[in-house]
Coordinates of C-alpha atoms and ligand atoms in Angstrom, one line a residue:
Chain A
X10 CA -0.7 48.2 -13.0
X11 CA -3.1 45.3 -13.1
X12 CA -2.8 42.3 -15.4
X13 CA -5.3 43.9 -17.9
X14 CA -5.3 47.6 -17.5
X15 CA -7.6 50.0 -19.4
X16 CA -6.7 53.7 -19.1
X17 CA -9.0 56.5 -20.2
X18 CA -10.6 54.6 -23.0
X19 CA -12.9 56.6 -25.2
X20 CA -14.9 55.4 -28.2
X21 CA -16.7 57.9 -30.4
X22 CA -18.4 56.5 -33.4
X23 CA -18.5 59.1 -36.2
X24 CA -21.8 60.9 -36.4
X25 CA -23.0 60.3 -32.8
X26 CA -23.4 63.2 -30.4
X27 CA -22.0 61.6 -27.3
X28 CA -19.1 59.1 -27.0
X29 CA -20.3 55.4 -26.7
X30 CA -17.6 54.8 -24.1
X31 CA -16.0 57.6 -22.2
X32 CA -13.1 57.8 -19.7
X33 CA -13.1 54.1 -19.1
X34 CA -10.4 53.2 -16.6
X35 CA -10.3 49.8 -15.0
X36 CA -7.7 47.3 -13.8
X37 CA -8.4 43.6 -13.9
X38 CA -6.3 41.2 -11.9
X39 CA -5.0 37.9 -13.2
X40 CA -7.6 35.2 -12.7
X41 CA -10.4 37.6 -11.9
X42 CA -13.9 37.3 -13.2
X43 CA -15.3 40.8 -13.9
X44 CA -18.7 41.6 -15.3
X45 CA -19.6 44.6 -17.3
X46 CA -23.2 45.3 -16.3
X47 CA -25.6 48.0 -17.6
X48 CA -28.7 48.7 -19.6
X49 CA -28.9 48.2 -23.4
X50 CA -26.7 50.7 -25.3
X51 CA -24.5 51.6 -22.4
X52 CA -21.3 50.6 -24.2
X53 CA -20.6 47.1 -22.8
X54 CA -20.1 45.4 -26.2
X55 CA -18.1 48.4 -27.5
X56 CA -15.7 48.1 -24.5
X57 CA -15.3 44.4 -24.9
X58 CA -14.6 44.7 -28.6
X59 CA -12.0 47.4 -27.9
X60 CA -10.3 45.0 -25.5
X61 CA -10.4 42.3 -28.2
X62 CA -9.1 44.7 -30.8
X63 CA -12.1 44.4 -33.1
X64 CA -12.6 48.1 -32.9
X65 CA -10.1 50.8 -32.3
X66 CA -10.4 53.1 -29.3
X67 CA -10.7 56.8 -30.2
X68 CA -8.2 57.4 -27.4
X69 CA -6.8 55.8 -24.3
X70 CA -4.5 52.8 -23.7
X71 CA -4.8 49.1 -23.0
X72 CA -2.0 47.1 -21.3
X73 CA -1.9 43.4 -20.9
X74 CA 0.6 42.0 -18.5
X75 CA 2.6 45.2 -18.6
X76 CA 2.8 45.4 -22.4
X77 CA 0.9 48.0 -24.4
X78 CA -1.5 46.5 -26.9
X79 CA -3.5 49.4 -28.0
X80 CA -2.1 49.1 -31.6
X81 CA -1.8 45.3 -31.7
X82 CA -4.0 43.9 -34.4
X83 CA -6.8 41.5 -33.3
X84 CA -5.1 38.3 -34.5
X85 CA -2.0 38.9 -32.5
X86 CA -3.8 39.7 -29.2
X87 CA -4.4 36.1 -28.2
X88 CA -7.7 36.8 -26.5
X89 CA -10.6 34.4 -26.6
X90 CA -14.0 35.9 -27.5
X91 CA -17.3 34.2 -27.3
X92 CA -20.0 36.0 -29.3
X93 CA -23.6 36.4 -28.4
X94 CA -24.6 34.6 -31.6
X95 CA -21.7 32.1 -31.2
X96 CA -20.3 32.8 -34.7
X97 CA -19.4 29.2 -35.3
X98 CA -18.1 28.4 -38.7
X99 CA -20.9 26.6 -40.5
X100 CA -18.7 25.0 -43.1
X101 CA -16.6 23.2 -40.4
X102 CA -17.6 20.4 -38.0
X103 CA -17.4 20.7 -34.2
X104 CA -13.8 19.5 -34.0
X105 CA -12.6 21.6 -36.9
X106 CA -14.2 24.7 -35.4
X107 CA -12.4 24.1 -32.1
X108 CA -9.1 23.4 -33.9
X109 CA -9.3 26.6 -36.0
X110 CA -7.3 28.7 -33.6
X111 CA -4.6 26.0 -33.3
X112 CA -4.3 25.7 -37.0
X113 CA -3.7 29.4 -37.2
X114 CA -0.9 28.9 -34.7
X115 CA 0.5 26.0 -36.7
X116 CA 0.3 23.7 -33.8
X117 CA 1.4 20.2 -34.7
X118 CA -1.4 17.8 -35.8
X119 CA -1.0 15.5 -32.9
X120 CA -0.9 18.2 -30.3
X121 CA -3.9 19.9 -31.9
X122 CA -5.9 16.7 -31.8
X123 CA -5.1 16.2 -28.1
X124 CA -6.0 19.8 -27.2
X125 CA -9.2 19.8 -29.1
X126 CA -10.2 16.7 -27.4
X127 CA -9.4 18.2 -24.0
X128 CA -11.3 21.3 -24.7
X129 CA -14.4 19.4 -25.9
X130 CA -14.2 17.2 -22.8
X131 CA -14.0 20.4 -20.7
X132 CA -17.3 21.5 -22.0
X133 CA -18.7 18.0 -22.0
X134 CA -19.1 17.7 -25.7
X135 CA -16.4 15.0 -26.5
X136 CA -19.0 12.8 -28.0
X137 CA -20.1 15.3 -30.6
X138 CA -16.8 16.2 -32.2
X139 CA -17.8 15.0 -35.7
X140 CA -21.2 16.8 -35.8
X141 CA -22.0 19.6 -38.1
X142 CA -22.8 22.9 -36.4
X143 CA -26.4 23.0 -37.8
X144 CA -27.1 19.7 -36.0
X145 CA -26.4 21.2 -32.5
X146 CA -28.8 22.8 -30.0
X147 CA -28.3 26.3 -28.8
X148 CA -26.7 25.2 -25.6
X149 CA -24.3 22.8 -27.4
X150 CA -23.3 25.6 -29.9
X151 CA -22.6 27.8 -26.9
X152 CA -20.3 25.1 -25.5
X153 CA -18.5 24.7 -28.8
X154 CA -17.9 28.5 -28.9
X155 CA -16.5 28.3 -25.4
X156 CA -14.2 25.4 -26.3
X157 CA -13.0 27.1 -29.4
X158 CA -12.1 30.3 -27.5
X159 CA -10.5 28.3 -24.6
X160 CA -8.4 25.9 -26.7
X161 CA -6.0 28.6 -27.7
X162 CA -5.2 29.2 -24.0
X163 CA -6.1 32.9 -24.3
X164 CA -4.6 35.4 -21.9
X165 CA -8.1 36.8 -21.4
X166 CA -11.5 35.3 -22.0
X167 CA -14.1 37.7 -23.2
X168 CA -17.8 36.8 -23.2
X169 CA -20.5 39.0 -24.8
X170 CA -23.9 38.1 -23.3
X171 CA -23.1 34.4 -24.0
X172 CA -26.2 33.2 -22.2
X173 CA -28.9 35.5 -23.6
X174 CA -30.0 33.1 -26.4
X175 CA -30.6 30.3 -24.0
X176 CA -33.8 29.5 -22.1
X177 CA -34.0 30.4 -18.5
X178 CA -33.1 27.0 -17.0
X179 CA -30.2 26.3 -19.3
X180 CA -28.9 29.8 -18.6
X181 CA -28.5 29.1 -14.9
X182 CA -26.7 25.8 -15.5
X183 CA -24.4 27.3 -18.2
X184 CA -23.5 30.2 -16.0
X185 CA -22.4 27.9 -13.2
X186 CA -20.5 25.8 -15.7
X187 CA -18.7 28.8 -17.2
X188 CA -17.8 30.0 -13.7
X189 CA -16.5 26.6 -12.7
X190 CA -14.4 26.2 -15.9
X191 CA -13.1 29.7 -15.3
X192 CA -12.1 28.8 -11.7
X193 CA -10.5 25.6 -12.8
X194 CA -8.4 27.3 -15.5
X195 CA -7.8 30.4 -13.5
X196 CA -8.4 32.5 -16.6
X197 CA -8.9 36.2 -16.5
X198 CA -12.5 36.8 -17.7
X199 CA -14.6 39.8 -18.8
X200 CA -18.2 38.9 -18.9
X201 CA -20.8 41.3 -20.5
X202 CA -24.4 41.1 -19.4
X203 CA -27.4 43.2 -18.8
X204 CA -28.8 40.7 -16.3
X205 CA -28.1 41.8 -12.7
X206 CA -28.8 38.4 -11.2
X207 CA -26.3 36.8 -13.6
X208 CA -23.7 39.4 -12.7
X209 CA -24.3 39.1 -9.0
X210 CA -24.1 35.3 -9.1
X211 CA -20.9 34.8 -11.0
X212 CA -18.7 37.9 -10.6
X213 CA -15.7 38.6 -8.5
X214 CA -16.3 42.2 -9.3
X215 CA -19.0 44.1 -11.2
X216 CA -18.5 47.2 -13.3
X217 CA -21.9 49.0 -13.5
X218 CA -22.1 51.2 -16.6
X219 CA -24.6 53.7 -18.0
X220 CA -24.4 55.8 -21.1
X221 CA -20.8 54.9 -21.7
X222 CA -19.4 55.7 -18.3
X223 CA -18.6 53.6 -15.2
X224 CA -21.0 54.3 -12.4
X225 CA -19.4 51.9 -9.9
X226 CA -16.9 49.1 -9.6
X227 CA -17.1 46.7 -6.7
X228 CA -17.8 43.2 -5.4
X229 CA -21.4 42.0 -5.8
X230 CA -22.0 42.8 -2.1
X231 CA -20.5 46.3 -2.3
X232 CA -22.6 47.0 -5.4
X233 CA -25.8 45.8 -3.8
X234 CA -25.3 47.0 -0.2
X235 CA -23.4 50.2 -0.9
X236 CA -24.5 51.5 -4.3
X237 CA -22.6 54.6 -5.2
X238 CA -25.5 56.5 -6.5
X239 CA -29.2 56.5 -7.5
X240 CA -28.5 54.8 -10.8
X241 CA -26.7 51.8 -9.3
X242 CA -29.3 51.5 -6.5
X243 CA -32.1 51.4 -9.0
X244 CA -30.4 49.1 -11.5
X245 CA -29.2 46.5 -9.0
X246 CA -32.1 45.0 -7.2
X247 CA -35.2 46.9 -6.2
X248 CA -34.9 50.1 -4.3
X249 CA -36.9 52.7 -2.4
X250 CA -35.3 56.1 -2.6
X251 CA -36.4 58.8 -0.1
X252 CA -35.7 62.5 -0.1
X253 CA -34.4 63.5 3.3
X254 CA -32.6 66.2 5.2
X255 CA -29.6 65.3 7.3
X256 CA -29.7 67.1 10.6
X257 CA -26.8 65.5 12.4
X258 CA -24.1 63.0 11.7
X259 CA -22.0 61.0 14.2
X260 CA -20.0 57.8 14.0
X261 CA -21.2 57.1 10.4
X262 CA -24.9 57.4 11.3
X263 CA -27.0 60.2 10.1
X264 CA -30.1 61.6 11.8
X265 CA -32.6 62.3 9.1
X266 CA -35.8 64.1 8.6
X267 CA -37.4 62.0 5.9
X268 CA -40.3 63.5 3.9
X269 CA -43.5 61.9 5.0
X270 CA -41.9 59.5 7.5
X271 CA -40.4 61.8 10.1
X272 CA -37.3 61.2 12.2
X273 CA -35.2 58.2 11.1
X274 CA -31.6 57.2 11.0
X275 CA -29.3 55.7 8.3
X276 CA -25.7 54.7 7.6
X277 CA -23.8 57.6 6.2
X278 CA -20.2 57.5 4.9
X279 CA -20.2 61.0 3.6
X280 CA -20.8 63.1 6.7
X281 CA -22.3 66.1 4.8
X282 CA -25.3 68.0 6.1
X283 CA -28.3 69.1 4.1
X284 CA -30.5 67.4 1.5
X285 CA -29.8 63.7 0.7
X286 CA -31.3 60.6 -0.8
X287 CA -31.8 57.5 1.3
X288 CA -31.9 54.0 -0.1
X289 CA -33.8 51.2 1.6
X290 CA -34.4 47.8 0.0
X291 CA -38.0 46.6 0.1
X292 CA -37.2 43.6 2.3
X293 CA -35.5 45.9 4.9
X294 CA -38.6 48.1 5.3
X295 CA -40.7 47.7 8.4
X296 CA -44.4 48.0 8.1
X297 CA -46.9 48.2 11.0
X298 CA -50.6 48.9 11.3
X299 CA -51.5 52.3 12.7
X300 CA -54.4 54.5 13.7
X301 CA -55.5 56.7 10.8
X302 CA -54.2 59.9 12.5
X303 CA -50.9 58.4 13.3
X304 CA -50.2 56.8 9.8
X305 CA -47.6 57.6 7.1
X306 CA -49.6 56.1 4.3
X307 CA -52.1 53.5 3.1
X308 CA -51.6 50.1 1.6
X309 CA -52.4 50.3 -2.1
X310 CA -51.5 46.9 -3.5
X311 CA -50.9 43.5 -1.9
X312 CA -49.2 40.8 -3.9
X313 CA -48.7 37.3 -2.5
X314 CA -45.7 35.7 -4.1
X315 CA -45.4 32.5 -2.0
X316 CA -42.3 33.2 0.1
X317 CA -43.2 36.7 0.8
X318 CA -45.9 39.4 0.5
X319 CA -45.2 42.5 -1.5
X320 CA -47.0 45.7 -0.5
X321 CA -47.2 48.9 -2.4
X322 CA -47.7 51.7 0.2
X323 CA -48.8 55.2 -0.9
X324 CA -46.9 57.9 1.0
X325 CA -47.9 61.3 -0.3
X326 CA -47.6 61.0 -4.0
X327 CA -44.9 58.3 -4.0
X328 CA -45.3 54.5 -3.7
X329 CA -43.0 52.6 -1.4
X330 CA -42.4 48.9 -1.9
X331 CA -42.3 46.7 1.1
X332 CA -41.5 43.0 1.0
X333 CA -42.3 41.0 4.2
X334 CA -41.9 37.4 4.9
X335 CA -45.2 35.6 4.5
X336 CA -46.6 34.3 7.8
X337 CA -44.0 36.2 9.9
X338 CA -46.3 39.1 10.4
X339 CA -49.9 39.9 10.4
X340 CA -51.1 40.2 6.8
X341 CA -52.4 43.7 5.9
X342 CA -55.3 44.4 3.7
X343 CA -55.6 46.9 1.0
X344 CA -56.6 50.3 2.3
X345 CA -55.0 49.7 5.7
X346 CA -53.4 52.7 7.4
X347 CA -49.7 51.9 8.1
X348 CA -46.5 53.3 9.6
X349 CA -43.2 52.8 7.8
X350 CA -39.8 52.7 9.4
X351 CA -36.4 51.0 9.2
X352 CA -33.4 50.1 11.3
X353 CA -30.5 52.5 10.9
X354 CA -28.2 49.8 9.6
X355 CA -30.7 48.9 6.8
X356 CA -30.7 52.3 5.2
X357 CA -27.9 54.1 3.3
X358 CA -27.4 57.7 2.5
X359 CA -26.5 58.2 -1.1
X360 CA -24.6 61.1 -2.5
Chain B
X29 CA -56.8 30.6 -49.0
X30 CA -53.8 30.3 -51.3
X31 CA -55.0 26.9 -52.5
X32 CA -58.2 28.5 -53.7
X33 CA -56.2 31.1 -55.6
X34 CA -54.3 28.3 -57.3
X35 CA -57.5 26.9 -58.7
X36 CA -57.8 25.7 -62.3
X37 CA -58.3 29.1 -64.0
X38 CA -54.9 30.3 -62.7
X39 CA -53.4 27.0 -63.7
X40 CA -54.7 27.3 -67.2
X41 CA -53.4 30.8 -67.6
X42 CA -50.0 29.9 -66.2
X43 CA -49.7 26.9 -68.5
X44 CA -50.7 28.9 -71.5
X45 CA -48.2 31.6 -70.6
X46 CA -45.4 29.1 -70.3
X47 CA -46.3 27.5 -73.6
X48 CA -46.2 30.9 -75.2
X49 CA -42.8 31.6 -73.8
X50 CA -41.4 28.1 -74.6
X51 CA -43.1 27.7 -78.0
X52 CA -40.2 29.2 -80.0
X53 CA -37.8 26.9 -78.2
X54 CA -39.9 23.9 -78.8
X55 CA -40.3 24.9 -82.5
X56 CA -36.5 25.1 -82.8
X57 CA -36.1 21.7 -81.4
X58 CA -38.7 20.3 -83.8
X59 CA -37.3 22.0 -86.8
X60 CA -33.8 20.8 -86.0
X61 CA -34.9 17.3 -86.9
X62 CA -36.9 18.3 -90.0
X63 CA -36.0 17.0 -93.5
X64 CA -36.8 20.3 -95.3
X65 CA -33.8 22.3 -96.3
X66 CA -35.2 25.7 -95.1
X67 CA -36.5 26.3 -91.7
X68 CA -40.3 26.1 -91.9
X69 CA -43.3 24.6 -90.1
X70 CA -44.9 22.1 -90.0
X71 CA -42.1 19.5 -90.3
X72 CA -42.1 17.0 -93.2
X73 CA -39.9 14.2 -91.9
X74 CA -37.3 13.1 -89.4
X75 CA -33.5 13.2 -89.8
X76 CA -30.3 13.7 -87.9
X77 CA -28.5 15.2 -91.0
X78 CA -28.4 18.7 -89.6
X79 CA -26.6 17.5 -86.5
X80 CA -24.2 15.6 -88.7
X81 CA -23.5 18.6 -90.9
X82 CA -23.1 20.7 -87.8
X83 CA -20.4 18.3 -86.5
X84 CA -18.5 18.9 -89.8
X85 CA -19.0 22.7 -90.0
X86 CA -15.5 24.1 -89.4
X87 CA -16.6 27.6 -88.8
X88 CA -19.0 26.7 -86.1
X89 CA -16.6 24.3 -84.5
X90 CA -13.9 27.0 -84.6
X91 CA -16.4 29.6 -83.2
X92 CA -17.4 27.2 -80.5
X93 CA -13.8 26.8 -79.5
X94 CA -13.2 30.5 -79.5
X95 CA -16.3 31.2 -77.5
X96 CA -15.5 28.5 -75.0
X97 CA -11.9 29.7 -74.5
X98 CA -13.0 33.3 -74.3
X99 CA -15.9 32.4 -71.9
X100 CA -13.6 30.5 -69.6
X101 CA -11.0 33.3 -69.6
X102 CA -13.8 35.9 -69.0
X103 CA -15.2 33.9 -66.1
X104 CA -11.9 33.5 -64.5
X105 CA -10.8 37.1 -64.9
X106 CA -14.3 38.4 -64.0
X107 CA -13.9 36.5 -60.7
X108 CA -10.4 37.8 -60.1
X109 CA -11.6 41.3 -60.6
X110 CA -15.1 41.1 -59.3
X111 CA -14.6 39.3 -56.0
X112 CA -11.9 41.8 -54.7
X113 CA -14.1 44.7 -55.8
X114 CA -17.1 43.2 -54.0
X115 CA -15.0 42.8 -50.9
X116 CA -13.9 46.4 -51.1
X117 CA -17.4 47.7 -51.6
X118 CA -19.0 45.7 -48.8
X119 CA -16.2 45.4 -46.2
X120 CA -14.4 48.7 -46.4
X121 CA -15.4 52.3 -46.2
X122 CA -13.5 54.7 -48.3
X123 CA -14.0 58.0 -49.9
X124 CA -15.1 57.0 -53.4
X125 CA -17.0 53.9 -52.4
X126 CA -20.3 55.1 -53.9
X127 CA -18.6 56.3 -57.0
X128 CA -16.8 53.0 -57.4
X129 CA -20.0 51.0 -56.8
X130 CA -21.7 53.0 -59.6
X131 CA -18.8 52.6 -61.9
X132 CA -18.8 48.9 -61.6
X133 CA -22.5 48.6 -62.2
X134 CA -22.8 51.2 -65.0
X135 CA -22.0 49.0 -68.0
X136 CA -25.3 47.2 -67.4
X137 CA -27.2 50.5 -68.0
X138 CA -25.6 51.4 -71.3
X139 CA -27.1 49.8 -74.5
X140 CA -24.9 47.0 -75.8
X141 CA -24.5 48.6 -79.2
X142 CA -23.1 51.8 -77.6
X143 CA -20.8 49.9 -75.4
X144 CA -19.6 47.9 -78.4
X145 CA -18.8 51.0 -80.3
X146 CA -17.0 52.5 -77.3
X147 CA -15.0 49.4 -76.8
X148 CA -14.0 49.4 -80.4
X149 CA -12.8 53.0 -80.1
X150 CA -10.7 52.1 -77.1
X151 CA -9.4 48.7 -78.2
X152 CA -8.6 49.6 -81.8
X153 CA -5.7 51.9 -81.0
X154 CA -4.3 49.2 -78.7
X155 CA -4.4 46.9 -81.6
X156 CA -6.1 44.1 -79.8
X157 CA -9.4 44.0 -81.7
X158 CA -9.9 40.6 -83.4
X159 CA -7.8 38.8 -80.7
X160 CA -8.8 36.6 -77.8
X161 CA -7.4 39.4 -75.5
X162 CA -9.7 42.0 -77.1
X163 CA -12.8 39.8 -76.8
X164 CA -12.0 39.0 -73.2
X165 CA -11.5 42.6 -72.3
X166 CA -14.7 43.6 -74.1
X167 CA -16.7 40.9 -72.3
X168 CA -15.3 41.7 -68.9
X169 CA -17.0 45.1 -69.2
X170 CA -20.4 43.4 -69.1
X171 CA -19.6 40.4 -66.8
X172 CA -17.7 41.9 -63.9
X173 CA -20.8 43.8 -62.8
X174 CA -22.7 40.5 -62.4
X175 CA -19.8 38.9 -60.4
X176 CA -19.7 42.0 -58.2
X177 CA -23.4 41.7 -57.6
X178 CA -23.7 38.0 -56.8
X179 CA -20.6 38.2 -54.6
X180 CA -21.7 41.4 -52.8
X181 CA -25.0 39.8 -52.1
X182 CA -23.3 36.8 -50.5
X183 CA -20.9 39.0 -48.5
X184 CA -23.8 41.1 -47.2
X185 CA -25.9 38.1 -46.1
X186 CA -23.2 36.0 -44.5
X187 CA -22.6 36.1 -40.8
X188 CA -19.9 38.7 -40.3
X189 CA -19.1 37.7 -36.8
X190 CA -17.6 34.5 -38.3
X191 CA -14.9 36.7 -39.8
X192 CA -14.4 38.5 -36.5
X193 CA -14.2 35.1 -34.6
X194 CA -11.5 34.0 -37.1
X195 CA -9.6 37.1 -36.4
X196 CA -9.7 36.7 -32.6
X197 CA -8.6 33.1 -33.1
X198 CA -5.4 34.3 -34.7
X199 CA -6.2 34.4 -38.4
X200 CA -4.6 37.3 -40.4
X201 CA -7.0 39.3 -42.7
X202 CA -5.8 37.2 -45.7
X203 CA -6.3 33.8 -43.9
X204 CA -9.6 35.0 -42.6
X205 CA -10.7 35.6 -46.2
X206 CA -9.4 32.3 -47.6
X207 CA -10.4 30.1 -44.6
X208 CA -13.7 31.6 -43.6
X209 CA -15.1 34.3 -45.9
X210 CA -14.4 32.5 -49.2
X211 CA -16.0 29.1 -48.2
X212 CA -19.0 31.0 -46.9
X213 CA -19.6 33.0 -50.1
X214 CA -18.5 30.2 -52.5
X215 CA -22.1 29.6 -53.8
X216 CA -22.4 33.3 -54.8
X217 CA -18.9 33.4 -56.3
X218 CA -19.5 30.2 -58.3
X219 CA -22.8 31.5 -59.6
X220 CA -21.1 34.8 -60.6
X221 CA -18.5 32.8 -62.6
X222 CA -21.1 30.7 -64.4
X223 CA -23.2 33.7 -65.2
X224 CA -20.1 35.4 -66.5
X225 CA -19.3 32.4 -68.7
X226 CA -22.8 32.2 -70.1
X227 CA -23.1 36.0 -70.8
X228 CA -19.7 35.9 -72.6
X229 CA -20.7 32.7 -74.6
X230 CA -24.0 34.3 -75.6
X231 CA -22.8 37.8 -76.3
X232 CA -23.2 38.9 -80.0
X233 CA -23.7 42.7 -80.2
X234 CA -20.5 43.8 -78.5
X235 CA -18.5 41.0 -80.1
X236 CA -19.6 42.1 -83.6
X237 CA -17.5 45.2 -83.1
X238 CA -14.4 43.6 -81.8
X239 CA -14.1 40.2 -83.6
X240 CA -11.6 39.6 -86.3
X241 CA -10.5 36.8 -88.6
X242 CA -8.3 35.1 -86.0
X243 CA -10.9 35.1 -83.3
X244 CA -14.6 35.0 -84.2
X245 CA -17.0 33.8 -81.5
X246 CA -19.9 31.4 -82.1
X247 CA -22.7 34.0 -81.9
X248 CA -21.0 36.1 -84.5
X249 CA -20.5 33.0 -86.7
X250 CA -24.2 32.3 -86.4
X251 CA -25.0 35.8 -87.2
X252 CA -23.0 35.6 -90.4
X253 CA -24.4 32.2 -91.3
X254 CA -28.0 33.3 -91.1
X255 CA -27.3 36.3 -93.2
X256 CA -26.8 34.0 -96.2
X257 CA -28.5 30.7 -95.4
X258 CA -31.5 29.4 -93.6
X259 CA -31.2 25.6 -93.3
X260 CA -32.0 23.9 -90.0
X261 CA -28.3 23.5 -89.1
X262 CA -28.8 26.7 -87.1
X263 CA -31.7 25.1 -85.3
X264 CA -29.6 22.1 -84.5
X265 CA -26.9 24.4 -83.2
X266 CA -29.4 26.2 -81.1
X267 CA -30.6 23.0 -79.5
X268 CA -27.0 22.2 -78.5
X269 CA -26.5 25.6 -77.0
X270 CA -29.8 25.4 -75.1
X271 CA -28.7 22.1 -73.7
X272 CA -25.4 23.6 -72.5
X273 CA -27.2 26.6 -70.9
X274 CA -29.6 24.3 -69.1
X275 CA -26.6 22.3 -67.8
X276 CA -25.0 25.4 -66.4
X277 CA -28.3 26.5 -64.8
X278 CA -28.5 23.2 -63.1
X279 CA -25.0 23.7 -61.7
X280 CA -25.9 27.1 -60.3
X281 CA -29.2 25.8 -58.9
X282 CA -27.3 23.0 -57.2
X283 CA -24.7 25.3 -55.8
X284 CA -26.7 28.2 -54.7
X285 CA -30.3 28.1 -55.7
X286 CA -31.3 30.1 -58.8
X287 CA -33.7 32.4 -57.0
X288 CA -31.1 33.5 -54.5
X289 CA -28.7 34.5 -57.3
X290 CA -31.1 36.2 -59.6
X291 CA -32.8 38.2 -56.9
Ligands
LIG404 N1 -21.1 50.9 -35.4 C1 -21.7 51.9 -34.7 N2 -21.9 53.1 -35.2 C2 -22.5 54.1 -34.4 N3 -22.9 53.9 -33.1 C3 -22.7 52.7 -32.6 C4 -22.1 51.6 -33.3 N4 -22.0 50.5 -32.5 C5 -22.6 50.9 -31.4 N5 -23.0 52.2 -31.4 C6 -23.6 52.9 -30.3 O1 -22.8 52.9 -29.1 C7 -23.6 52.7 -28.0 C8 -23.1 51.5 -27.2 O2 -23.4 50.3 -27.9 P1 -23.0 48.9 -27.4 O3 -23.3 47.9 -28.5 O4 -21.6 48.9 -26.8 O5 -24.1 48.7 -26.2 P2 -24.3 47.5 -25.3 O6 -24.1 48.0 -23.9 O7 -23.5 46.3 -25.7 O8 -25.8 47.3 -25.5 P3 -26.7 45.9 -25.6 O9 -27.0 45.4 -24.2 O10 -27.9 46.3 -26.3 O11 -25.9 44.9 -26.4 C9 -25.0 52.6 -28.4 O12 -25.6 53.9 -28.2 C10 -24.9 52.3 -29.9 O13 -26.0 52.9 -30.5
LIG405 MG1 -24.0 44.4 -26.5

């Protein structure tokens, strides 16, 4: 059993046709940084709030450090939660906000003062401890919320889209900061986000969710390079998905007959014959000029984005995205006839 | 655009309207300083005598005291009942929520005279008519709904995740309420209390049914007084009461903003 263990968690809100979270089973190790990633409405917040105890699971069990806490009320769970809207107490100043959790624990005045100071220093806000909440910027409020959650030395830190209200640049700095604080304290963290870049950048492991169920759990590399299914492939990064027929598999490599592209090969962990879907990332596609009779398709769009050129190539009635490094190859014009291919190790057969 | 709409014709109309509404009050103020011994217009001279007599009128002073005590008791009890009810109605879901909500707002929809009669029928067998207790119970019927309303409004507009944050930080439900919810809804609660006091202090119709020799409120004393006499002492008393009301309104305005509360 892991440090934080969720088993078969289900949440059904009354009056909804499908459960908001279903059969959610996940183990999180001590000190691990795990992201819940998925589109809006997939049940990330619901899951996080069940861990915090703010909502009760319809069924299933939660264990923390071997102890069951499914029925433990919120205020006895000792978890730190950072809300998307920060939820700072407007009637208390910065220091009193941070001290709130310690007051509830009846920590002595002197120790509370020391720990509040430490926590504020940790988020680099020591100089603002006397400020009113209204007088803080969004980023500063975010830091206060983080300090307030951390000062109680929670067993688990829960973050619900903590960066979504910040502008793009601040978002990147804050996410690095959160990650480095998390590493420094070694605190087990569950981070909710719908931003795949954010999840890829900070997580030890990512849990990809859709419509209340887990689609895949894995390291950022696993999720990106070996997506478990079409949904994950499409949701994480950009993806070309091809229909193909597997004719032969040997040593984890499948021989394929790909619709519109002919004979190609791809990595295959399944070893099953028959129809399959093949994933190839745009930057792994190879594009070459061809004589009209020999071509797979024609270039439909050409977008120059600085580092690279993005082509949209029409093959039959589908459009394939190809990203090629600018300058590395001959630049193709719209309407050019082209052949498409890939290296076997750059393509993956999905179930 | 709006500045054009606020041109002089609008201003004249608005000014006239206010004058029309305020005229009776202004008249009362003027008459309270008049030397004539019946209330009439225009005034004939200037005197403080009605205020002096008012200060010696035992019935009025007694009535004022009764009304103040009853008003304070009503305000306090209306808060003690109304705030928990508002919390229950806005924070909890239970089977008879709608029914309870209707029940607590219904006294406002019944004519005061009907309510007065009904209260008399209920309170008389309990032998508490004509007592402070009876008056307070009667006034609670019409003031609790206001407290429920102003408090519910505050509870619905406050940031609920503050309560959830307090809970995750280790606050029990009760401490969450006292340390976070209550401070955040304080303006609405205070406004509810002041309104309860003012309504109780001002209430005449229902009180008429339940007053007695030991406890007669000021509005009822006034009522009895004008049945037999018409000297400007009443006008002087009115001016004093208006001043008190204005004072309270200023308190609410400072605490919460009148518009927010009366919405
Ligand atoms: N109180 C509620 N009553 C009924 N349904 C709810 C309630 N709260 C959430 N839901 C439903 O549960 C599902 C999951 O919601 P949740 O808030 O967990 O999504 P999310 O993944 O956090 O989405 P977002 O990225 O938009 O925050 C949604 O379909 C939502 O409509
Ligand atoms: Mg959410």
